[in-house]
Coordinates of C-alpha atoms in Angstrom, one line a residue:
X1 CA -15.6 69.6 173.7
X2 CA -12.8 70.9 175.5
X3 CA -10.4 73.9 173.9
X4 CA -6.7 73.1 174.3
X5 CA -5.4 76.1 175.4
X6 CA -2.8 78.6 173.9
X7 CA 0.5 77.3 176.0
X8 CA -0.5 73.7 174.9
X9 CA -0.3 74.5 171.4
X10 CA 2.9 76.4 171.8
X11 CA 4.5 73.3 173.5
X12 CA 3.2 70.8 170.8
X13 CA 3.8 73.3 167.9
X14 CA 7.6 73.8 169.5
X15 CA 8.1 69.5 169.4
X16 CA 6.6 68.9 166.4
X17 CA 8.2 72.2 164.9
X18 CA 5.1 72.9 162.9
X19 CA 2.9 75.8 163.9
X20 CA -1.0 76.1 164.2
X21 CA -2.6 77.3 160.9
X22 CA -3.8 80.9 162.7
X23 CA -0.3 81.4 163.5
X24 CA 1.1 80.6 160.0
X25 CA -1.6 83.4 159.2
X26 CA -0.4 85.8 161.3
X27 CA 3.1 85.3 160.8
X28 CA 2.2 85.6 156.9
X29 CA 0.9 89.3 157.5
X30 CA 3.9 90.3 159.8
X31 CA 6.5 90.0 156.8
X32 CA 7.6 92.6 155.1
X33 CA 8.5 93.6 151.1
X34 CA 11.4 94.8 149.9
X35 CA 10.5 97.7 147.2
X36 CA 13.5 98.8 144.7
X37 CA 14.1 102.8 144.4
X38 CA 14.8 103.4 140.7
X39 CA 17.7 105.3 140.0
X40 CA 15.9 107.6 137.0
X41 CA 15.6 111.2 136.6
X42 CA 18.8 112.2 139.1
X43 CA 22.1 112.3 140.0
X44 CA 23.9 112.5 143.1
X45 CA 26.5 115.3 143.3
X46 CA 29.0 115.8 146.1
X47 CA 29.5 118.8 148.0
X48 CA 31.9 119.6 150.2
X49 CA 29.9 119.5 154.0
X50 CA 26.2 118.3 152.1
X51 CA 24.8 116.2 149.6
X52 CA 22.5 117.2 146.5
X53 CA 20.7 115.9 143.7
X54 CA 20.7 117.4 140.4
X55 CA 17.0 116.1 138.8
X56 CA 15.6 116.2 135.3
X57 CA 12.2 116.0 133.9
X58 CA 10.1 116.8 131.1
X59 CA 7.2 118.1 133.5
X60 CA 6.8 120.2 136.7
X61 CA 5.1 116.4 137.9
X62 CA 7.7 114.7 137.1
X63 CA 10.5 116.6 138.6
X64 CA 8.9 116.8 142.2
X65 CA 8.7 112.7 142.3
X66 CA 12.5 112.0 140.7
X67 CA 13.4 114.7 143.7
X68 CA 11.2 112.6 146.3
X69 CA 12.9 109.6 144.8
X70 CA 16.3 110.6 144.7
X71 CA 16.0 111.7 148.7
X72 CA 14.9 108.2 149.2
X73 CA 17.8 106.8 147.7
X74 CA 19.6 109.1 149.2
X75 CA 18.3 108.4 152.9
X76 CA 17.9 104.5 152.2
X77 CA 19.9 103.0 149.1
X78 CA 18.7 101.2 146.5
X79 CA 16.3 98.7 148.3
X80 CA 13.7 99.4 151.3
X81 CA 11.5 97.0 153.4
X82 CA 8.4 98.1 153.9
X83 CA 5.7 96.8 156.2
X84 CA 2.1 96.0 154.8
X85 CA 0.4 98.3 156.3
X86 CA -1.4 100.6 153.6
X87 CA -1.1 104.5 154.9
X88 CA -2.1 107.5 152.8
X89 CA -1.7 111.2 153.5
X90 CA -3.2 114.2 152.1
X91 CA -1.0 118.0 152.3
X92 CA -1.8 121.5 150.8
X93 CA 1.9 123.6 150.6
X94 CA 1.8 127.4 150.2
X95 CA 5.0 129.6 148.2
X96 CA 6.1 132.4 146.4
X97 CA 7.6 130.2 143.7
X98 CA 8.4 126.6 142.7
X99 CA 11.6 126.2 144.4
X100 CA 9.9 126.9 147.6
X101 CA 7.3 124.5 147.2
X102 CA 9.8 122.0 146.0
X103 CA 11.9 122.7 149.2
X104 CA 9.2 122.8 151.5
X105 CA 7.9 119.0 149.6
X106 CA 11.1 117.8 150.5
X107 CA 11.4 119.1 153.7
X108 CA 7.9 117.4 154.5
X109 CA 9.0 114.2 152.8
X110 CA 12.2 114.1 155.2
X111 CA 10.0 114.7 158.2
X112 CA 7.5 112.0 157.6
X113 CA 10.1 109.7 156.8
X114 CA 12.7 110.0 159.5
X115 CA 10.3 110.5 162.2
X116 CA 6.8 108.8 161.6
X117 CA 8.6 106.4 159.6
X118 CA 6.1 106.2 156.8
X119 CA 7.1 106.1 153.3
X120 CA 5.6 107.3 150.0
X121 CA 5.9 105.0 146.5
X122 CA 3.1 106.9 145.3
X123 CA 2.9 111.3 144.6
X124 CA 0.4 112.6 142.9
X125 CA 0.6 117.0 142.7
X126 CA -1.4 119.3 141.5
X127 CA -0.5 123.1 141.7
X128 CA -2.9 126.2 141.2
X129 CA -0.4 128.8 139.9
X130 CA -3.0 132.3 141.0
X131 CA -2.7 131.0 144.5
X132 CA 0.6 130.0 144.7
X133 CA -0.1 126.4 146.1
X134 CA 0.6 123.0 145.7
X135 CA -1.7 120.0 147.2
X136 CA -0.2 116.2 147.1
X137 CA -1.6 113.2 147.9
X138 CA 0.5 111.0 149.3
X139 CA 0.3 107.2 149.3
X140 CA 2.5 104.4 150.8
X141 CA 3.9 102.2 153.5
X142 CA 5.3 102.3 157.1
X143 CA 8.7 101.5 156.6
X144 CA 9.3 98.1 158.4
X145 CA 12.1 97.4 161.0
X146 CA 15.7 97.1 160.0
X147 CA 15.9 99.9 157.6
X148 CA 19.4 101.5 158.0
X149 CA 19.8 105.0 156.9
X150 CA 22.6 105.7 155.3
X151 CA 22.6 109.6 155.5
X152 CA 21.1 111.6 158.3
X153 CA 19.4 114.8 156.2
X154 CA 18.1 117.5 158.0
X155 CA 16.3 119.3 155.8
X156 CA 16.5 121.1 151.9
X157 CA 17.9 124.0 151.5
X158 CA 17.4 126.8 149.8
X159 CA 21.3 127.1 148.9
X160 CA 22.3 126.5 145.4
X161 CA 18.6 125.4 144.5
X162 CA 17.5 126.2 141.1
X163 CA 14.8 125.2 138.4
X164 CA 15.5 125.7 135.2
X165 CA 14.6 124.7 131.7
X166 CA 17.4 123.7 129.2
X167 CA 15.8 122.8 125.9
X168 CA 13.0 120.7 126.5
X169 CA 13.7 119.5 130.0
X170 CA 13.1 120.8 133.5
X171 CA 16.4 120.5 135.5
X172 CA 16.3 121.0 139.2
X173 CA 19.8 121.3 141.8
X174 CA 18.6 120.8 145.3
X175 CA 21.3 120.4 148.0
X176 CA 20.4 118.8 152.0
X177 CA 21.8 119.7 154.9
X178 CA 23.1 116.6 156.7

């Protein structure tokens, strides 16, 4: 039995205008999903030549992922498309204090995502307060084609940044260079 081959199936698939079940697979794998960014936990705030966030959180946790979030909604509005490939990363962060492990997060965040293109739905921290260090694992997506950015950040800064407790809550003012 003979095999037709793959520019004969093309030119049938193209008159008949329906495609060969491996390429309905294949297409099926290509597409892409569209996550939401939840606006909870932060605030924009304006700033004359940058942008910041102003965060709050009842946990150390929980304030470093609403700050990973809020850059992500900052960088890409309120919806992303995301490829389907799974991706996941591991880093270990050394600093004197928690604003420099928050900045230097960020700043890791920013790089992954505007030049490797991979983005992170999933954080998880933990922090050893003798040695100063945090250690996240990372987990996520490639971000698929056609994502516009709608800020160009360089990097956190250490202007203005703060993390305070008012009652209860953590509260965090972080501002980016764009």
């Amino acid at each position: 039995m003979l095999k037709e081959c793959v520019w004969c199936v093309w030119k049938r698939a193209i008159r008949s205008r329906q495609l060969p079940w491996w390429l309905k697979r294949k297409m099926a794998t290509a597409r892409t999903q569209q996550v939401k960014i939840r606006k909870i936990g932060f605030s924009v705030l304006s700033h004359p030549a940058d942008i910041g966030l102003e965060v709050k959180a009842k946990t150390i946790n929980q304030l470093f992922q609403y700050c990973q979030q809020g850059l992500y909604y900052l960088l890409l509005g309120p919806t992303v498309k995301l490829g389907k490939k799974k991706i996941q990363k591991k880093i270990v962060i050394s600093g004197l204090d928690r604003e420099q492990l928050l900045v230097k997060l960020l700043n890791e965040v920013i790089f992954c995502l505007m030049v490797k293109k991979q983005f992170w739905n999933k954080l998880k921290i933990g922090f050893c307060r003798e040695a100063r260090k945090l250690s996240a694992v990372f987990s996520g997506y490639r971000l698929a084609a056609g994502n516009l950015f709608q800020h160009e950040i360089k990097s956190a800064t250490y202007h203005g940044l703060r993390i305070e407790r008012r009652k209860n809550v953590l509260v965090a003012r972080v501002i980016f260079d764009i």
